[in-house]
Coordinates of N, CA, C and O and ligand atoms in Angstrom, one line a residue:
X1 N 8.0 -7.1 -19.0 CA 7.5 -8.1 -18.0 C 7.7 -7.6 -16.6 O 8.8 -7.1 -16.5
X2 N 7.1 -7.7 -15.7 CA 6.9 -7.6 -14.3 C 6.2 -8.6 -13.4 O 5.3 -9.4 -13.7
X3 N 6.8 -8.2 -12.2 CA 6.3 -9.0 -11.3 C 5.4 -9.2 -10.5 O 5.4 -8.1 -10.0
X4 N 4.4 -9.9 -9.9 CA 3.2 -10.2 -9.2 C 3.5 -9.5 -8.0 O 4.6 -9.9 -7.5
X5 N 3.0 -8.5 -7.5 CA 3.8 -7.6 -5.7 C 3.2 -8.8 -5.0 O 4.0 -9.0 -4.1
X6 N 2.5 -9.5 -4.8 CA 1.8 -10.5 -4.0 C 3.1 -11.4 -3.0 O 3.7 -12.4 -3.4
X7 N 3.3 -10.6 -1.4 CA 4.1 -11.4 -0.9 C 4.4 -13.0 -0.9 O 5.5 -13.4 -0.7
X8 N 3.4 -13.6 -1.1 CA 3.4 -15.7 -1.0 C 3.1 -16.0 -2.2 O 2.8 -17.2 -2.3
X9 N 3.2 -15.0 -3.6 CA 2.7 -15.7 -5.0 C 3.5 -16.9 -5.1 O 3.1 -17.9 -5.7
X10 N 4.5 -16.9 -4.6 CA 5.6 -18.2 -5.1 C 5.2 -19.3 -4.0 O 5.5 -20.4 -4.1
X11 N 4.2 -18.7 -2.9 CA 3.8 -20.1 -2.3 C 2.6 -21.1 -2.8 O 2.3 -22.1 -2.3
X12 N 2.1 -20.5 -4.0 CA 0.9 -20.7 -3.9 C 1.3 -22.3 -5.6 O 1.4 -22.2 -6.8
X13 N 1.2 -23.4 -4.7 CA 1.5 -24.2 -5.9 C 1.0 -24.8 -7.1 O 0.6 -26.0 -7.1
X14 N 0.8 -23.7 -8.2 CA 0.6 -24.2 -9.3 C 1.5 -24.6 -10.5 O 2.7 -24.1 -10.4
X15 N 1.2 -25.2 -11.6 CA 1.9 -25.6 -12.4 C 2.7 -24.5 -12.9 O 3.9 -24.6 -12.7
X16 N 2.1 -23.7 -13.5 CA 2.7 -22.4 -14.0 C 3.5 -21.5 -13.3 O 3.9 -20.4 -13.7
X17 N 3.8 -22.1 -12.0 CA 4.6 -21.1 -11.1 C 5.7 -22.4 -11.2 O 6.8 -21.8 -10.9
X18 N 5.9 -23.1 -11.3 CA 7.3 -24.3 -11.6 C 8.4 -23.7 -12.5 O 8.3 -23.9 -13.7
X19 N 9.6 -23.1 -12.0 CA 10.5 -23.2 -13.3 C 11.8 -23.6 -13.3 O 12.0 -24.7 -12.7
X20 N 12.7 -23.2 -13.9 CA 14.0 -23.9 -13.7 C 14.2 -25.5 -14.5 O 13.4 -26.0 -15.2
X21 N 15.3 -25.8 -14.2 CA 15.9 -26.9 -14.8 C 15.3 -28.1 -13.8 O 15.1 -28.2 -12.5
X22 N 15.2 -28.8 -14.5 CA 15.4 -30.6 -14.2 C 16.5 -30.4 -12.5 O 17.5 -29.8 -12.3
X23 N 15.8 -31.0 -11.7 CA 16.8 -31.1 -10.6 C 16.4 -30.1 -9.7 O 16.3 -30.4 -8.5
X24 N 16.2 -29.1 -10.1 CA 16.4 -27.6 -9.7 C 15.4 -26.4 -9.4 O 15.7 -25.2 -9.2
X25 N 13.9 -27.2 -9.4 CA 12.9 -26.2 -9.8 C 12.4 -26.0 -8.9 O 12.4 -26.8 -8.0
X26 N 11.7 -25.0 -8.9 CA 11.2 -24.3 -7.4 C 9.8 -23.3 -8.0 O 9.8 -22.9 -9.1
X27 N 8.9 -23.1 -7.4 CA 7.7 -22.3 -7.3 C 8.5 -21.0 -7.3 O 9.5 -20.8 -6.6
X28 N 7.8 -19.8 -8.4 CA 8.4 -18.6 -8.2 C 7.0 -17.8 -9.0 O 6.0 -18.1 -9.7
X29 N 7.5 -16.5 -8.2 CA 6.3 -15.4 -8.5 C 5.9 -15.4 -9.5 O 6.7 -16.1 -10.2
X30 N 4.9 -14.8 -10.2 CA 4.7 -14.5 -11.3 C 5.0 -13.8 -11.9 O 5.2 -12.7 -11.4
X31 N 5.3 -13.9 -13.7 CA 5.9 -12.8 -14.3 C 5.3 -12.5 -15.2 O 5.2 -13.5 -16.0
X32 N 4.7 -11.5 -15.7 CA 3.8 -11.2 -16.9 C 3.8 -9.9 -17.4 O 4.3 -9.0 -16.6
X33 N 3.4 -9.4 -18.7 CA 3.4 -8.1 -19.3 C 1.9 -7.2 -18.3 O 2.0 -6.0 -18.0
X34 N 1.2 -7.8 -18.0 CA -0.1 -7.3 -17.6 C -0.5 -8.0 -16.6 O -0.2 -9.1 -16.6
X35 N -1.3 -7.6 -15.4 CA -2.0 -8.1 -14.1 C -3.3 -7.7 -14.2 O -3.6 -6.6 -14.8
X36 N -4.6 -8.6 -13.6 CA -6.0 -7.3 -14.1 C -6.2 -7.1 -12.8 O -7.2 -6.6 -12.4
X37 N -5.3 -7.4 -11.9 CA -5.8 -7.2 -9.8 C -5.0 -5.8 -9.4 O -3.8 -5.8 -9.7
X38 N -5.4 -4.8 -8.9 CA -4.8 -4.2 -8.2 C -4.0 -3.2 -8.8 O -2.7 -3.1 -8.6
X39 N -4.9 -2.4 -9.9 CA -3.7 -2.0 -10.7 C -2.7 -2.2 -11.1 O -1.6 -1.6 -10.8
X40 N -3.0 -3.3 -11.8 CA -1.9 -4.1 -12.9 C -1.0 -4.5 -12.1 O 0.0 -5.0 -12.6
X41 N -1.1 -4.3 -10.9 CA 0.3 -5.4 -9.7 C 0.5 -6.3 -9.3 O 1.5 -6.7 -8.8
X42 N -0.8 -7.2 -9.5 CA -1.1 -8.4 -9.0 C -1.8 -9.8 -9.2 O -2.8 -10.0 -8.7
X43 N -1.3 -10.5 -9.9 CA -2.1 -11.9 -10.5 C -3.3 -12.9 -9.9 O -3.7 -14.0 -10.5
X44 N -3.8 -12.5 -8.7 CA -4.8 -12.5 -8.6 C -5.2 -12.1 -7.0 O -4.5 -11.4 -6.2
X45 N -6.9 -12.7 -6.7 CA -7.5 -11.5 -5.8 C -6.6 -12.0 -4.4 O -6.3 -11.3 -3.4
X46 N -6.2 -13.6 -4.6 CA -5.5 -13.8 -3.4 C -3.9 -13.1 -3.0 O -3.6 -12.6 -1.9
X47 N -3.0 -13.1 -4.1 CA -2.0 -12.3 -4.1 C -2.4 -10.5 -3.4 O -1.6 -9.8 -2.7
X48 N -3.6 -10.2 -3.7 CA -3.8 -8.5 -3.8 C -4.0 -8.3 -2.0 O -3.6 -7.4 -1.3
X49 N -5.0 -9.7 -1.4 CA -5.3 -9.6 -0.5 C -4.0 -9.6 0.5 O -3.8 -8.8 1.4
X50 N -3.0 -10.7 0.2 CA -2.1 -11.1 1.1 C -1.0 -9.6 0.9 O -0.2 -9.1 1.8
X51 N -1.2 -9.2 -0.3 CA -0.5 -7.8 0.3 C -1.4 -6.9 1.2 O -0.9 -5.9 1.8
X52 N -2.0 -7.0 1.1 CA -3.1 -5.7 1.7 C -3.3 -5.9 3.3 O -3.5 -5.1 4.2
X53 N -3.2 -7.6 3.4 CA -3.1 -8.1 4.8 C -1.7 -7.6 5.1 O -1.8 -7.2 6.2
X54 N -0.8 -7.5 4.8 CA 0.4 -7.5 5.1 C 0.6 -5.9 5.3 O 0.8 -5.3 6.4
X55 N 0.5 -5.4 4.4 CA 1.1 -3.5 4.3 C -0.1 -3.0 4.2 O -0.1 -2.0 3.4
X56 N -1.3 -3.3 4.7 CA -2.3 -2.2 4.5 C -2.2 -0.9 6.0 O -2.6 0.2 5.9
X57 N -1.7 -1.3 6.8 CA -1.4 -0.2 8.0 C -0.2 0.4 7.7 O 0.0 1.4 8.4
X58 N 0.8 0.1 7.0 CA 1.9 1.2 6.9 C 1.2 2.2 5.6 O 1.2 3.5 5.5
X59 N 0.8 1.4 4.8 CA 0.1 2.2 3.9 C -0.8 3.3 4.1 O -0.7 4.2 3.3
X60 N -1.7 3.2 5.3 CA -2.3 4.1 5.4 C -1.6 5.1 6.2 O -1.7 6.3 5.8
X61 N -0.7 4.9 7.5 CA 0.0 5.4 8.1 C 0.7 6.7 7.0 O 0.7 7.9 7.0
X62 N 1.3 5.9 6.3 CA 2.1 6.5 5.1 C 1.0 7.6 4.1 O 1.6 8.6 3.7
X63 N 0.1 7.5 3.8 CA -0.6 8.6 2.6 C -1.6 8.8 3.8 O -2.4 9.7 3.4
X64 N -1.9 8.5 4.9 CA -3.0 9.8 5.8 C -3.8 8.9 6.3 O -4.6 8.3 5.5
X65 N -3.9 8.4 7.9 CA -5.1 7.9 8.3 C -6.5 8.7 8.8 O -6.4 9.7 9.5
X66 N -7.7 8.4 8.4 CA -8.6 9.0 8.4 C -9.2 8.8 10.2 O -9.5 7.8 10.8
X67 N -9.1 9.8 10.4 CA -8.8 9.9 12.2 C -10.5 10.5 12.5 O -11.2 10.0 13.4
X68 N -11.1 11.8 11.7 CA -12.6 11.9 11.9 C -13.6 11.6 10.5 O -13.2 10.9 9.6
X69 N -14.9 12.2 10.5 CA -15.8 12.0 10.3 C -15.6 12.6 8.7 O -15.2 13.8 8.9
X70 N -15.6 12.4 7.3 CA -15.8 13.4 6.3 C -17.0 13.6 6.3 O -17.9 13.0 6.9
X71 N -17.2 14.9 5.3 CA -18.8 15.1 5.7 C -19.2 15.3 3.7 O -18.6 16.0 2.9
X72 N -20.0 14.7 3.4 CA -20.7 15.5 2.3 C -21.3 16.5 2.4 O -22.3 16.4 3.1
X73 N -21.1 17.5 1.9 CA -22.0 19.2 2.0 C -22.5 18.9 0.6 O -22.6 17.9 0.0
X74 N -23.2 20.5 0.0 CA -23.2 21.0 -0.8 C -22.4 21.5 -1.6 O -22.8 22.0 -2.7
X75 N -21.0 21.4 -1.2 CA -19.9 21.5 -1.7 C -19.8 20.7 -2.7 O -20.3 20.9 -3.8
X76 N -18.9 19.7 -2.2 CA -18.3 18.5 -2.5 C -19.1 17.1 -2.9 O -18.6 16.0 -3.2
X77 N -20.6 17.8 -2.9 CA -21.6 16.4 -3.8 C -21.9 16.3 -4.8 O -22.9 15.5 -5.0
X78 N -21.4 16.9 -5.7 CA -21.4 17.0 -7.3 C -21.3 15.5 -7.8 O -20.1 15.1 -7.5
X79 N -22.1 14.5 -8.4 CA -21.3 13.5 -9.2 C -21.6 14.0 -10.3 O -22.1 15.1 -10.4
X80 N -21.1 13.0 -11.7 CA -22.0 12.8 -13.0 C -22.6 11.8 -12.8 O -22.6 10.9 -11.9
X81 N -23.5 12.0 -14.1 CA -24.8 11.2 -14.3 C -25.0 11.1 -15.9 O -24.2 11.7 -16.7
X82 N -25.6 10.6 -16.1 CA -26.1 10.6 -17.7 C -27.9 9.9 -17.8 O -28.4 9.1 -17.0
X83 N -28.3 10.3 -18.6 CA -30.1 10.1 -18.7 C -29.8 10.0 -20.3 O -28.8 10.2 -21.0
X84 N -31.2 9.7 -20.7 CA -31.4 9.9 -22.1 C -32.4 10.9 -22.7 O -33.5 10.4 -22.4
X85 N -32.8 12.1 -23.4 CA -33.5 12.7 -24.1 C -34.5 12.0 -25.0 O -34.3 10.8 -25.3
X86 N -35.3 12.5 -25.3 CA -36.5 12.0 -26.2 C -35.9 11.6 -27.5 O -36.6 10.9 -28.2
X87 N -34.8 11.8 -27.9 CA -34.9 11.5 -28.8 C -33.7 10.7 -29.1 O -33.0 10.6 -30.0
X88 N -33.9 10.1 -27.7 CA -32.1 8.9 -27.1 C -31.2 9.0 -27.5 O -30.6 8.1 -28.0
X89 N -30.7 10.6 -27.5 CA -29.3 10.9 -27.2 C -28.8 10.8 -25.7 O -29.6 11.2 -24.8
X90 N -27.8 10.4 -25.6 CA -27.3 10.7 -24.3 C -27.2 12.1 -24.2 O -27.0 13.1 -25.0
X91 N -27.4 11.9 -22.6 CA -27.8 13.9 -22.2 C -26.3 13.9 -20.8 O -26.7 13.1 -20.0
X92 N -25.5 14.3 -20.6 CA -24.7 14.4 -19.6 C -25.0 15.3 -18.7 O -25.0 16.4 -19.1
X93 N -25.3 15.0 -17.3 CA -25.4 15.8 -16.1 C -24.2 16.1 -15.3 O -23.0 15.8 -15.5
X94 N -24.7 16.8 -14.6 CA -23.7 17.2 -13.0 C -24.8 17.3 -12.2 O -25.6 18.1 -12.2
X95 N -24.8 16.2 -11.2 CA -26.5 16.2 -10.0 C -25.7 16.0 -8.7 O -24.8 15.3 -8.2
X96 N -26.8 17.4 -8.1 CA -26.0 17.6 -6.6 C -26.6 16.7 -5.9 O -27.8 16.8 -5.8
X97 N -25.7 15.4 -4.9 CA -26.7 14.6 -4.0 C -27.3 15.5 -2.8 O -28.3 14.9 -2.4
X98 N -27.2 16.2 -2.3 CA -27.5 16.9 -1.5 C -28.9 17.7 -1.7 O -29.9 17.6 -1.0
X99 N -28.5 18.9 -2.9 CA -29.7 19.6 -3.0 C -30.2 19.3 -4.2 O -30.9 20.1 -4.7
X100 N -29.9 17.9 -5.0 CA -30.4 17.5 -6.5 C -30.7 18.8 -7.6 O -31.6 19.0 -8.3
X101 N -29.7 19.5 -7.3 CA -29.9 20.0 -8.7 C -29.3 19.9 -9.7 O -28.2 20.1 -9.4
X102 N -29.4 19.7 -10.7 CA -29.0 19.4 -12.0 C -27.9 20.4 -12.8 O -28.1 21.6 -12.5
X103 N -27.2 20.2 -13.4 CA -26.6 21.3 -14.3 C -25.9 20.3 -15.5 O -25.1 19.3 -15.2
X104 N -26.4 20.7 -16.9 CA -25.7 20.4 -17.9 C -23.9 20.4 -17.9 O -23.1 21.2 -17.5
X105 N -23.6 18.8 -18.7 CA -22.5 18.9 -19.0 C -21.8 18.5 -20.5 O -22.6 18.3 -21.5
X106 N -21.1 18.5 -20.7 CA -20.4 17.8 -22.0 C -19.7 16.7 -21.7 O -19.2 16.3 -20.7
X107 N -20.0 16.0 -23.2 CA -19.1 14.7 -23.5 C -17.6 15.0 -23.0 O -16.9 14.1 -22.5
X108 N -17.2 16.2 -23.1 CA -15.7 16.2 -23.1 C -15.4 15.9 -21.4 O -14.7 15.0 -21.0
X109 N -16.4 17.2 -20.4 CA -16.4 17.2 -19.3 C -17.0 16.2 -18.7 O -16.7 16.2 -17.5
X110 N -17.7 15.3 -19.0 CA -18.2 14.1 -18.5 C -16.8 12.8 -18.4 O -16.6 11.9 -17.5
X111 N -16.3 13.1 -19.4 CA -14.8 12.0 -19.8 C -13.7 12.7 -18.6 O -13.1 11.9 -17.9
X112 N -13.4 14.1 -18.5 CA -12.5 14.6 -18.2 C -12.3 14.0 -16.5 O -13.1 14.4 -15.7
X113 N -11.5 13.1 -16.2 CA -11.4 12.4 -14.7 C -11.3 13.6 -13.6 O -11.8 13.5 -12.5
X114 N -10.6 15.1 -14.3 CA -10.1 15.8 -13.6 C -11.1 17.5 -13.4 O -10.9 18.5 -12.8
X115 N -12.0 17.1 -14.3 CA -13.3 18.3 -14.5 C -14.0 18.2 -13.1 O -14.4 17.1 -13.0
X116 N -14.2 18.8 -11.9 CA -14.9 19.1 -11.0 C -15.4 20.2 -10.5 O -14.8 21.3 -10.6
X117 N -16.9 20.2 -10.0 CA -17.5 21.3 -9.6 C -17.0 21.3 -8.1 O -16.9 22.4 -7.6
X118 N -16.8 20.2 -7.3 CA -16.8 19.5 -6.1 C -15.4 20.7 -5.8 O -14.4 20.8 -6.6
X119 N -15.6 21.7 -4.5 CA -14.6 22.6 -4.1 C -13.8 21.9 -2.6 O -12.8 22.5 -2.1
X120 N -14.2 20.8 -2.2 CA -13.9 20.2 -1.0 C -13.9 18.4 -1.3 O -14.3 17.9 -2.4
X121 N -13.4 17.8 -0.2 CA -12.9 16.3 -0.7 C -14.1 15.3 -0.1 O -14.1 14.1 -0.3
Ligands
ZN1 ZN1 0.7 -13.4 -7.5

């Protein structure tokens, strides 16, 4: 079980945030096996926001503010794709946005998050 990162989850008054004893009960964060907001951190889109309002500038501060321009080349415009063959198998690509050209791929390399042709970010 873990907790909702959502700074004001405990403000937000619903039933299911009530706990404690008779006398004694108070709104408190959320606690759950699983979250579906924000990579699994957050119980919902208002929690994900009020963090994001809150630490989205040290955050970026912290992993790299983007200060100029990226560029797409020919490099780095590789996506995948997938089409269908005549005979509606799936067919997996690699299509350059830039100069659209195509190159065959595999199921395996199509799945692999970490397979890139892309030599620049
Ligand atoms: Zn929450």
């Amino acid at each position: 079980m873990k907790f909702c990162q959502g700074p004001k989850c405990h403000q937000y008054k619903t039933k299911d945030r009530i706990k404690g004893i008779k006398g004694s009960k108070t709104y408190q964060t959320r606690r759950r096996s699983s979250f579906y907001y924000g990579d699994d951190n957050f119980c919902s889109m208002n929690c994900y926001n009020d963090w994001a309002n809150k630490f989205v500038d040290q955050a970026i501060d912290h992993f790299g503010r983007t200060t100029t321009a990226k560029h797409l080349t020919e490099q780095n415009a590789w996506f995948k794709d997938y089409t269908w063959n005549g005979n509606n198998d799936t067919v997996y690509i690699y299509r350059n946005g830039i100069t659209n050209e195509q190159r065959s791929l595999t199921e395996e390399q199509f799945r692999d998050n970490n397979y890139t042709l892309n030599t620049g970010e």
